[in-house]
mmCIF file of C-alpha atoms in Angstrom:
data_model
loop_
_atom_site.group_PDB
_atom_site.id
_atom_site.type_symbol
_atom_site.label_atom_id
_atom_site.label_comp_id
_atom_site.label_asym_id
_atom_site.label_seq_id
_atom_site.Cartn_x
_atom_site.Cartn_y
_atom_site.Cartn_z
ATOM 1 C CA ASP A 1 0.000 0.000 0.000
ATOM 2 C CA SER A 2 1.571 3.270 -1.174
ATOM 3 C CA GLY A 3 -0.583 5.505 1.024
ATOM 4 C CA VAL A 4 -2.193 7.147 -2.010
ATOM 5 C CA THR A 5 -5.922 6.514 -2.256
ATOM 6 C CA GLN A 6 -8.220 6.851 -5.244
ATOM 7 C CA THR A 7 -11.977 6.662 -5.561
ATOM 8 C CA PRO A 8 -13.946 5.181 -7.112
ATOM 9 C CA LYS A 9 -12.168 1.950 -7.966
ATOM 10 C CA HIS A 10 -14.389 1.307 -10.972
ATOM 11 C CA LEU A 11 -16.640 3.595 -12.975
ATOM 12 C CA ILE A 12 -18.954 2.735 -15.841
ATOM 13 C CA THR A 13 -20.661 5.522 -17.720
ATOM 14 C CA ALA A 14 -21.991 6.471 -21.131
ATOM 15 C CA THR A 15 -20.600 8.613 -23.913
ATOM 16 C CA GLY A 16 -21.225 12.301 -23.464
ATOM 17 C CA GLN A 17 -21.298 12.071 -19.682
ATOM 18 C CA ARG A 18 -19.047 13.735 -17.117
ATOM 19 C CA VAL A 19 -17.225 12.032 -14.249
ATOM 20 C CA THR A 20 -14.989 13.083 -11.382
ATOM 21 C CA LEU A 21 -12.106 10.992 -10.106
ATOM 22 C CA ARG A 22 -10.693 11.658 -6.674
ATOM 23 C CA CYS A 23 -7.217 11.249 -5.245
ATOM 24 C CA SER A 24 -5.834 11.656 -1.748
ATOM 25 C CA PRO A 25 -2.049 11.908 -1.605
ATOM 26 C CA ARG A 26 0.233 10.384 1.006
ATOM 27 C CA SER A 27 0.389 12.323 4.230
ATOM 28 C CA GLY A 28 2.855 15.177 3.812
ATOM 29 C CA ASP A 29 3.058 15.006 0.022
ATOM 30 C CA LEU A 30 2.441 18.315 -1.724
ATOM 31 C CA SER A 31 2.515 17.172 -5.340
ATOM 32 C CA VAL A 32 -0.189 15.226 -7.124
ATOM 33 C CA TYR A 33 0.126 13.807 -10.623
ATOM 34 C CA TRP A 34 -2.503 12.303 -12.919
ATOM 35 C CA TYR A 35 -1.796 9.645 -15.536
ATOM 36 C CA GLN A 36 -3.891 7.822 -18.102
ATOM 37 C CA GLN A 37 -3.132 4.212 -19.041
ATOM 38 C CA SER A 38 -5.099 2.717 -21.894
ATOM 39 C CA LEU A 39 -5.291 -1.066 -22.368
ATOM 40 C CA ASP A 40 -1.814 -2.535 -22.783
ATOM 41 C CA GLN A 41 -0.387 0.937 -23.190
ATOM 42 C CA GLY A 42 2.128 3.015 -21.322
ATOM 43 C CA LEU A 43 1.533 5.765 -18.808
ATOM 44 C CA GLN A 44 0.542 9.109 -20.287
ATOM 45 C CA PHE A 45 1.224 12.052 -18.030
ATOM 46 C CA LEU A 46 -1.758 14.375 -17.846
ATOM 47 C CA ILE A 47 -1.109 17.063 -15.262
ATOM 48 C CA GLN A 48 0.710 17.880 -12.015
ATOM 49 C CA TYR A 49 -0.313 20.071 -9.094
ATOM 50 C CA TYR A 50 1.974 21.302 -6.362
ATOM 51 C CA ASN A 51 0.490 22.727 -3.201
ATOM 52 C CA GLY A 52 -2.695 23.761 -4.953
ATOM 53 C CA GLU A 53 -1.124 25.233 -8.069
ATOM 54 C CA GLU A 54 -0.815 23.711 -11.514
ATOM 55 C CA ARG A 55 2.854 22.854 -12.007
ATOM 56 C CA ALA A 56 3.171 20.923 -15.260
ATOM 57 C CA LYS A 57 0.886 19.887 -18.057
ATOM 58 C CA GLY A 58 1.199 16.893 -20.329
ATOM 59 C CA ASN A 59 -1.096 15.482 -22.976
ATOM 60 C CA ILE A 60 -4.299 16.487 -21.265
ATOM 61 C CA LEU A 61 -7.342 17.015 -23.465
ATOM 62 C CA GLU A 62 -9.346 20.232 -23.203
ATOM 63 C CA ARG A 63 -12.339 18.112 -22.105
ATOM 64 C CA PHE A 64 -10.337 17.140 -19.021
ATOM 65 C CA SER A 65 -9.557 19.387 -16.086
ATOM 66 C CA ALA A 66 -8.150 18.961 -12.621
ATOM 67 C CA GLN A 67 -7.653 20.832 -9.417
ATOM 68 C CA GLN A 68 -5.963 20.410 -6.060
ATOM 69 C CA PHE A 69 -7.785 21.582 -2.976
ATOM 70 C CA PRO A 70 -6.419 23.234 0.196
ATOM 71 C CA ASP A 71 -6.374 19.856 1.969
ATOM 72 C CA LEU A 72 -4.188 18.653 -0.960
ATOM 73 C CA HIS A 73 -6.608 16.099 -2.343
ATOM 74 C CA SER A 74 -7.123 16.345 -6.080
ATOM 75 C CA GLU A 75 -9.917 15.741 -8.519
ATOM 76 C CA LEU A 76 -9.750 14.956 -12.208
ATOM 77 C CA ASN A 77 -12.836 15.910 -14.165
ATOM 78 C CA LEU A 78 -13.530 14.208 -17.471
ATOM 79 C CA SER A 79 -16.362 15.613 -19.587
ATOM 80 C CA SER A 80 -18.058 14.832 -22.914
ATOM 81 C CA LEU A 81 -16.722 11.332 -22.529
ATOM 82 C CA GLU A 82 -15.849 9.289 -25.578
ATOM 83 C CA LEU A 83 -15.284 5.549 -25.983
ATOM 84 C CA GLY A 84 -11.557 6.192 -26.278
ATOM 85 C CA ASP A 85 -11.458 7.685 -22.786
ATOM 86 C CA SER A 86 -11.881 4.206 -21.349
ATOM 87 C CA ALA A 87 -8.677 3.587 -19.417
ATOM 88 C CA LEU A 88 -7.040 3.220 -16.045
ATOM 89 C CA TYR A 89 -6.470 6.602 -14.432
ATOM 90 C CA PHE A 90 -3.694 6.717 -11.884
ATOM 91 C CA CYS A 91 -2.910 9.378 -9.389
ATOM 92 C CA ALA A 92 0.566 9.629 -7.865
ATOM 93 C CA SER A 93 1.990 11.854 -5.167
ATOM 94 C CA SER A 94 5.399 13.016 -4.059
ATOM 95 C CA GLU A 95 6.761 15.135 -1.246
ATOM 96 C CA GLY A 96 7.943 17.930 -3.516
ATOM 97 C CA SER A 97 8.174 18.139 -7.270
ATOM 98 C CA THR A 98 11.475 16.358 -7.702
ATOM 99 C CA GLU A 99 11.081 13.370 -5.451
ATOM 100 C CA THR A 100 9.868 9.842 -6.038
ATOM 101 C CA GLN A 101 6.260 9.444 -7.082
ATOM 102 C CA TYR A 102 4.052 6.874 -5.373
ATOM 103 C CA PHE A 103 1.048 5.615 -7.283
ATOM 104 C CA GLY A 104 -2.484 5.020 -6.091
ATOM 105 C CA PRO A 105 -4.448 1.876 -7.052
ATOM 106 C CA GLY A 106 -6.101 3.575 -10.010
ATOM 107 C CA THR A 107 -9.655 4.149 -11.196
ATOM 108 C CA ARG A 108 -10.810 1.958 -14.042
ATOM 109 C CA LEU A 109 -13.135 3.960 -16.289
ATOM 110 C CA LEU A 110 -15.308 2.249 -18.864
ATOM 111 C CA VAL A 111 -17.251 4.418 -21.297
ATOM 112 C CA LEU A 112 -20.024 2.577 -23.111
ATOM 113 C CA GLY B 1 7.997 17.069 -27.565
ATOM 114 C CA GLU B 2 10.529 15.478 -25.263
ATOM 115 C CA ASN B 3 10.427 11.689 -25.300
ATOM 116 C CA VAL B 4 11.633 8.577 -23.570
ATOM 117 C CA GLU B 5 12.185 5.531 -25.734
ATOM 118 C CA GLN B 6 12.310 2.071 -24.203
ATOM 119 C CA HIS B 7 13.546 -1.211 -25.669
ATOM 120 C CA PRO B 8 12.717 -4.019 -26.023
ATOM 121 C CA SER B 9 8.934 -3.996 -25.848
ATOM 122 C CA THR B 10 8.900 -7.658 -24.848
ATOM 123 C CA LEU B 11 11.605 -9.772 -23.266
ATOM 124 C CA SER B 12 11.533 -13.458 -22.422
ATOM 125 C CA VAL B 13 14.295 -15.052 -20.358
ATOM 126 C CA GLN B 14 14.897 -18.331 -18.605
ATOM 127 C CA GLU B 15 14.784 -18.345 -14.836
ATOM 128 C CA GLY B 16 18.236 -17.536 -13.479
ATOM 129 C CA ASP B 17 19.322 -15.563 -16.532
ATOM 130 C CA SER B 18 19.842 -11.792 -16.570
ATOM 131 C CA ALA B 19 17.484 -9.262 -18.145
ATOM 132 C CA VAL B 20 18.448 -5.838 -19.469
ATOM 133 C CA ILE B 21 16.037 -3.071 -20.461
ATOM 134 C CA LYS B 22 17.307 0.122 -22.074
ATOM 135 C CA CYS B 23 15.884 3.620 -22.278
ATOM 136 C CA THR B 24 16.979 6.803 -23.998
ATOM 137 C CA TYR B 25 15.812 10.334 -23.313
ATOM 138 C CA SER B 26 15.990 13.542 -25.267
ATOM 139 C CA ASP B 27 15.965 16.320 -22.658
ATOM 140 C CA SER B 28 19.557 16.880 -21.528
ATOM 141 C CA ALA B 29 18.242 18.701 -18.441
ATOM 142 C CA SER B 30 16.580 15.516 -17.141
ATOM 143 C CA ASN B 31 17.954 14.734 -13.710
ATOM 144 C CA TYR B 32 15.882 11.931 -12.197
ATOM 145 C CA PHE B 33 15.283 8.462 -13.649
ATOM 146 C CA PRO B 34 12.986 6.010 -11.834
ATOM 147 C CA TRP B 35 12.038 2.496 -12.846
ATOM 148 C CA TYR B 36 8.611 1.067 -12.088
ATOM 149 C CA LYS B 37 7.291 -2.487 -12.083
ATOM 150 C CA GLN B 38 3.630 -3.018 -12.874
ATOM 151 C CA GLU B 39 1.937 -6.353 -12.375
ATOM 152 C CA LEU B 40 -1.289 -7.059 -14.203
ATOM 153 C CA GLY B 41 -4.124 -4.854 -12.991
ATOM 154 C CA LYS B 42 -2.010 -3.258 -10.281
ATOM 155 C CA ARG B 43 -0.366 0.083 -9.679
ATOM 156 C CA PRO B 44 3.155 0.852 -10.891
ATOM 157 C CA GLN B 45 5.593 0.384 -8.039
ATOM 158 C CA LEU B 46 8.993 2.011 -7.812
ATOM 159 C CA ILE B 47 11.765 -0.559 -7.817
ATOM 160 C CA ILE B 48 14.863 1.616 -8.180
ATOM 161 C CA ASP B 49 15.777 5.147 -9.189
ATOM 162 C CA ILE B 50 18.890 7.112 -10.041
ATOM 163 C CA ARG B 51 19.748 10.785 -10.109
ATOM 164 C CA SER B 52 21.948 12.472 -12.666
ATOM 165 C CA ASN B 53 24.894 12.908 -10.285
ATOM 166 C CA VAL B 54 25.324 9.125 -10.017
ATOM 167 C CA GLY B 55 26.397 6.668 -12.716
ATOM 168 C CA GLU B 56 25.226 3.428 -11.176
ATOM 169 C CA LYS B 57 23.022 2.203 -8.362
ATOM 170 C CA LYS B 58 22.413 -1.317 -7.131
ATOM 171 C CA ASP B 59 19.818 -2.908 -4.871
ATOM 172 C CA GLN B 60 20.235 -6.668 -4.468
ATOM 173 C CA ARG B 61 19.433 -8.241 -7.856
ATOM 174 C CA ILE B 62 18.503 -4.943 -9.494
ATOM 175 C CA ALA B 63 20.872 -2.302 -10.834
ATOM 176 C CA VAL B 64 20.485 0.819 -12.904
ATOM 177 C CA THR B 65 23.191 2.521 -14.945
ATOM 178 C CA LEU B 66 23.099 6.035 -16.362
ATOM 179 C CA ASN B 67 25.147 7.501 -19.190
ATOM 180 C CA LYS B 68 24.417 11.223 -19.232
ATOM 181 C CA THR B 69 26.581 11.915 -22.249
ATOM 182 C CA ALA B 70 24.741 9.408 -24.375
ATOM 183 C CA LYS B 71 21.411 10.160 -22.643
ATOM 184 C CA HIS B 72 20.568 6.575 -21.912
ATOM 185 C CA PHE B 73 19.957 4.473 -18.832
ATOM 186 C CA SER B 74 19.422 0.783 -18.299
ATOM 187 C CA LEU B 75 17.832 -1.617 -15.837
ATOM 188 C CA HIS B 76 19.652 -4.832 -15.079
ATOM 189 C CA ILE B 77 17.982 -7.738 -13.283
ATOM 190 C CA THR B 78 20.226 -10.657 -12.380
ATOM 191 C CA GLU B 79 19.222 -14.182 -11.358
ATOM 192 C CA THR B 80 15.696 -13.622 -12.626
ATOM 193 C CA GLN B 81 12.787 -15.374 -10.933
ATOM 194 C CA PRO B 82 9.230 -16.054 -12.174
ATOM 195 C CA GLU B 83 7.917 -13.367 -9.828
ATOM 196 C CA ASP B 84 9.980 -10.815 -11.769
ATOM 197 C CA SER B 85 7.513 -11.267 -14.635
ATOM 198 C CA ALA B 86 5.716 -7.932 -15.114
ATOM 199 C CA VAL B 87 5.749 -4.797 -17.225
ATOM 200 C CA TYR B 88 8.649 -2.492 -16.455
ATOM 201 C CA PHE B 89 8.530 1.238 -17.176
ATOM 202 C CA CYS B 90 11.437 3.622 -17.251
ATOM 203 C CA ALA B 91 10.824 7.325 -16.761
ATOM 204 C CA ALA B 92 12.720 10.582 -16.922
ATOM 205 C CA LYS B 93 11.868 13.809 -15.197
ATOM 206 C CA MET B 94 11.944 16.578 -17.765
ATOM 207 C CA SER B 95 13.146 20.112 -17.212
ATOM 208 C CA LEU B 96 9.575 21.376 -16.921
ATOM 209 C CA ASP B 97 8.900 18.980 -14.057
ATOM 210 C CA ASP B 98 6.713 16.561 -15.904
ATOM 211 C CA MET B 99 7.638 12.896 -15.845
ATOM 212 C CA ARG B 100 7.788 11.114 -19.187
ATOM 213 C CA PHE B 101 7.458 7.352 -19.255
ATOM 214 C CA GLY B 102 8.766 4.814 -21.711
ATOM 215 C CA ALA B 103 6.242 2.575 -23.450
ATOM 216 C CA GLY B 104 7.065 -0.349 -21.176
ATOM 217 C CA THR B 105 8.753 -3.733 -21.451
ATOM 218 C CA ARG B 106 6.802 -6.911 -20.801
ATOM 219 C CA LEU B 107 9.241 -9.264 -19.093
ATOM 220 C CA THR B 108 8.441 -12.969 -18.924
ATOM 221 C CA VAL B 109 10.634 -15.237 -16.824
ATOM 222 C CA LYS B 110 10.136 -18.865 -17.763
ATOM 223 C CA PRO B 111 10.641 -21.412 -14.972
#
Protein backbone atom coordinates (compact mmCIF):
# COMPACT_ATOMS: atom_id res chain seq x y z
CA ASP A 1 0.00 0.00 0.00
CA SER A 2 1.57 3.27 -1.17
CA GLY A 3 -0.58 5.50 1.02
CA VAL A 4 -2.19 7.15 -2.01
CA THR A 5 -5.92 6.51 -2.26
CA GLN A 6 -8.22 6.85 -5.24
CA THR A 7 -11.98 6.66 -5.56
CA PRO A 8 -13.95 5.18 -7.11
CA LYS A 9 -12.17 1.95 -7.97
CA HIS A 10 -14.39 1.31 -10.97
CA LEU A 11 -16.64 3.59 -12.97
CA ILE A 12 -18.95 2.73 -15.84
CA THR A 13 -20.66 5.52 -17.72
CA ALA A 14 -21.99 6.47 -21.13
CA THR A 15 -20.60 8.61 -23.91
CA GLY A 16 -21.22 12.30 -23.46
CA GLN A 17 -21.30 12.07 -19.68
CA ARG A 18 -19.05 13.73 -17.12
CA VAL A 19 -17.22 12.03 -14.25
CA THR A 20 -14.99 13.08 -11.38
CA LEU A 21 -12.11 10.99 -10.11
CA ARG A 22 -10.69 11.66 -6.67
CA CYS A 23 -7.22 11.25 -5.24
CA SER A 24 -5.83 11.66 -1.75
CA PRO A 25 -2.05 11.91 -1.60
CA ARG A 26 0.23 10.38 1.01
CA SER A 27 0.39 12.32 4.23
CA GLY A 28 2.85 15.18 3.81
CA ASP A 29 3.06 15.01 0.02
CA LEU A 30 2.44 18.31 -1.72
CA SER A 31 2.52 17.17 -5.34
CA VAL A 32 -0.19 15.23 -7.12
CA TYR A 33 0.13 13.81 -10.62
CA TRP A 34 -2.50 12.30 -12.92
CA TYR A 35 -1.80 9.64 -15.54
CA GLN A 36 -3.89 7.82 -18.10
CA GLN A 37 -3.13 4.21 -19.04
CA SER A 38 -5.10 2.72 -21.89
CA LEU A 39 -5.29 -1.07 -22.37
CA ASP A 40 -1.81 -2.53 -22.78
CA GLN A 41 -0.39 0.94 -23.19
CA GLY A 42 2.13 3.01 -21.32
CA LEU A 43 1.53 5.77 -18.81
CA GLN A 44 0.54 9.11 -20.29
CA PHE A 45 1.22 12.05 -18.03
CA LEU A 46 -1.76 14.37 -17.85
CA ILE A 47 -1.11 17.06 -15.26
CA GLN A 48 0.71 17.88 -12.02
CA TYR A 49 -0.31 20.07 -9.09
CA TYR A 50 1.97 21.30 -6.36
CA ASN A 51 0.49 22.73 -3.20
CA GLY A 52 -2.70 23.76 -4.95
CA GLU A 53 -1.12 25.23 -8.07
CA GLU A 54 -0.82 23.71 -11.51
CA ARG A 55 2.85 22.85 -12.01
CA ALA A 56 3.17 20.92 -15.26
CA LYS A 57 0.89 19.89 -18.06
CA GLY A 58 1.20 16.89 -20.33
CA ASN A 59 -1.10 15.48 -22.98
CA ILE A 60 -4.30 16.49 -21.27
CA LEU A 61 -7.34 17.02 -23.47
CA GLU A 62 -9.35 20.23 -23.20
CA ARG A 63 -12.34 18.11 -22.11
CA PHE A 64 -10.34 17.14 -19.02
CA SER A 65 -9.56 19.39 -16.09
CA ALA A 66 -8.15 18.96 -12.62
CA GLN A 67 -7.65 20.83 -9.42
CA GLN A 68 -5.96 20.41 -6.06
CA PHE A 69 -7.78 21.58 -2.98
CA PRO A 70 -6.42 23.23 0.20
CA ASP A 71 -6.37 19.86 1.97
CA LEU A 72 -4.19 18.65 -0.96
CA HIS A 73 -6.61 16.10 -2.34
CA SER A 74 -7.12 16.34 -6.08
CA GLU A 75 -9.92 15.74 -8.52
CA LEU A 76 -9.75 14.96 -12.21
CA ASN A 77 -12.84 15.91 -14.16
CA LEU A 78 -13.53 14.21 -17.47
CA SER A 79 -16.36 15.61 -19.59
CA SER A 80 -18.06 14.83 -22.91
CA LEU A 81 -16.72 11.33 -22.53
CA GLU A 82 -15.85 9.29 -25.58
CA LEU A 83 -15.28 5.55 -25.98
CA GLY A 84 -11.56 6.19 -26.28
CA ASP A 85 -11.46 7.68 -22.79
CA SER A 86 -11.88 4.21 -21.35
CA ALA A 87 -8.68 3.59 -19.42
CA LEU A 88 -7.04 3.22 -16.05
CA TYR A 89 -6.47 6.60 -14.43
CA PHE A 90 -3.69 6.72 -11.88
CA CYS A 91 -2.91 9.38 -9.39
CA ALA A 92 0.57 9.63 -7.87
CA SER A 93 1.99 11.85 -5.17
CA SER A 94 5.40 13.02 -4.06
CA GLU A 95 6.76 15.14 -1.25
CA GLY A 96 7.94 17.93 -3.52
CA SER A 97 8.17 18.14 -7.27
CA THR A 98 11.47 16.36 -7.70
CA GLU A 99 11.08 13.37 -5.45
CA THR A 100 9.87 9.84 -6.04
CA GLN A 101 6.26 9.44 -7.08
CA TYR A 102 4.05 6.87 -5.37
CA PHE A 103 1.05 5.62 -7.28
CA GLY A 104 -2.48 5.02 -6.09
CA PRO A 105 -4.45 1.88 -7.05
CA GLY A 106 -6.10 3.58 -10.01
CA THR A 107 -9.65 4.15 -11.20
CA ARG A 108 -10.81 1.96 -14.04
CA LEU A 109 -13.14 3.96 -16.29
CA LEU A 110 -15.31 2.25 -18.86
CA VAL A 111 -17.25 4.42 -21.30
CA LEU A 112 -20.02 2.58 -23.11
CA GLY B 1 8.00 17.07 -27.57
CA GLU B 2 10.53 15.48 -25.26
CA ASN B 3 10.43 11.69 -25.30
CA VAL B 4 11.63 8.58 -23.57
CA GLU B 5 12.19 5.53 -25.73
CA GLN B 6 12.31 2.07 -24.20
CA HIS B 7 13.55 -1.21 -25.67
CA PRO B 8 12.72 -4.02 -26.02
CA SER B 9 8.93 -4.00 -25.85
CA THR B 10 8.90 -7.66 -24.85
CA LEU B 11 11.60 -9.77 -23.27
CA SER B 12 11.53 -13.46 -22.42
CA VAL B 13 14.29 -15.05 -20.36
CA GLN B 14 14.90 -18.33 -18.60
CA GLU B 15 14.78 -18.35 -14.84
CA GLY B 16 18.24 -17.54 -13.48
CA ASP B 17 19.32 -15.56 -16.53
CA SER B 18 19.84 -11.79 -16.57
CA ALA B 19 17.48 -9.26 -18.14
CA VAL B 20 18.45 -5.84 -19.47
CA ILE B 21 16.04 -3.07 -20.46
CA LYS B 22 17.31 0.12 -22.07
CA CYS B 23 15.88 3.62 -22.28
CA THR B 24 16.98 6.80 -24.00
CA TYR B 25 15.81 10.33 -23.31
CA SER B 26 15.99 13.54 -25.27
CA ASP B 27 15.97 16.32 -22.66
CA SER B 28 19.56 16.88 -21.53
CA ALA B 29 18.24 18.70 -18.44
CA SER B 30 16.58 15.52 -17.14
CA ASN B 31 17.95 14.73 -13.71
CA TYR B 32 15.88 11.93 -12.20
CA PHE B 33 15.28 8.46 -13.65
CA PRO B 34 12.99 6.01 -11.83
CA TRP B 35 12.04 2.50 -12.85
CA TYR B 36 8.61 1.07 -12.09
CA LYS B 37 7.29 -2.49 -12.08
CA GLN B 38 3.63 -3.02 -12.87
CA GLU B 39 1.94 -6.35 -12.37
CA LEU B 40 -1.29 -7.06 -14.20
CA GLY B 41 -4.12 -4.85 -12.99
CA LYS B 42 -2.01 -3.26 -10.28
CA ARG B 43 -0.37 0.08 -9.68
CA PRO B 44 3.15 0.85 -10.89
CA GLN B 45 5.59 0.38 -8.04
CA LEU B 46 8.99 2.01 -7.81
CA ILE B 47 11.76 -0.56 -7.82
CA ILE B 48 14.86 1.62 -8.18
CA ASP B 49 15.78 5.15 -9.19
CA ILE B 50 18.89 7.11 -10.04
CA ARG B 51 19.75 10.78 -10.11
CA SER B 52 21.95 12.47 -12.67
CA ASN B 53 24.89 12.91 -10.29
CA VAL B 54 25.32 9.13 -10.02
CA GLY B 55 26.40 6.67 -12.72
CA GLU B 56 25.23 3.43 -11.18
CA LYS B 57 23.02 2.20 -8.36
CA LYS B 58 22.41 -1.32 -7.13
CA ASP B 59 19.82 -2.91 -4.87
CA GLN B 60 20.24 -6.67 -4.47
CA ARG B 61 19.43 -8.24 -7.86
CA ILE B 62 18.50 -4.94 -9.49
CA ALA B 63 20.87 -2.30 -10.83
CA VAL B 64 20.48 0.82 -12.90
CA THR B 65 23.19 2.52 -14.94
CA LEU B 66 23.10 6.03 -16.36
CA ASN B 67 25.15 7.50 -19.19
CA LYS B 68 24.42 11.22 -19.23
CA THR B 69 26.58 11.91 -22.25
CA ALA B 70 24.74 9.41 -24.37
CA LYS B 71 21.41 10.16 -22.64
CA HIS B 72 20.57 6.58 -21.91
CA PHE B 73 19.96 4.47 -18.83
CA SER B 74 19.42 0.78 -18.30
CA LEU B 75 17.83 -1.62 -15.84
CA HIS B 76 19.65 -4.83 -15.08
CA ILE B 77 17.98 -7.74 -13.28
CA THR B 78 20.23 -10.66 -12.38
CA GLU B 79 19.22 -14.18 -11.36
CA THR B 80 15.70 -13.62 -12.63
CA GLN B 81 12.79 -15.37 -10.93
CA PRO B 82 9.23 -16.05 -12.17
CA GLU B 83 7.92 -13.37 -9.83
CA ASP B 84 9.98 -10.81 -11.77
CA SER B 85 7.51 -11.27 -14.63
CA ALA B 86 5.72 -7.93 -15.11
CA VAL B 87 5.75 -4.80 -17.23
CA TYR B 88 8.65 -2.49 -16.45
CA PHE B 89 8.53 1.24 -17.18
CA CYS B 90 11.44 3.62 -17.25
CA ALA B 91 10.82 7.32 -16.76
CA ALA B 92 12.72 10.58 -16.92
CA LYS B 93 11.87 13.81 -15.20
CA MET B 94 11.94 16.58 -17.76
CA SER B 95 13.15 20.11 -17.21
CA LEU B 96 9.57 21.38 -16.92
CA ASP B 97 8.90 18.98 -14.06
CA ASP B 98 6.71 16.56 -15.90
CA MET B 99 7.64 12.90 -15.84
CA ARG B 100 7.79 11.11 -19.19
CA PHE B 101 7.46 7.35 -19.25
CA GLY B 102 8.77 4.81 -21.71
CA ALA B 103 6.24 2.57 -23.45
CA GLY B 104 7.06 -0.35 -21.18
CA THR B 105 8.75 -3.73 -21.45
CA ARG B 106 6.80 -6.91 -20.80
CA LEU B 107 9.24 -9.26 -19.09
CA THR B 108 8.44 -12.97 -18.92
CA VAL B 109 10.63 -15.24 -16.82
CA LYS B 110 10.14 -18.86 -17.76
CA PRO B 111 10.64 -21.41 -14.97
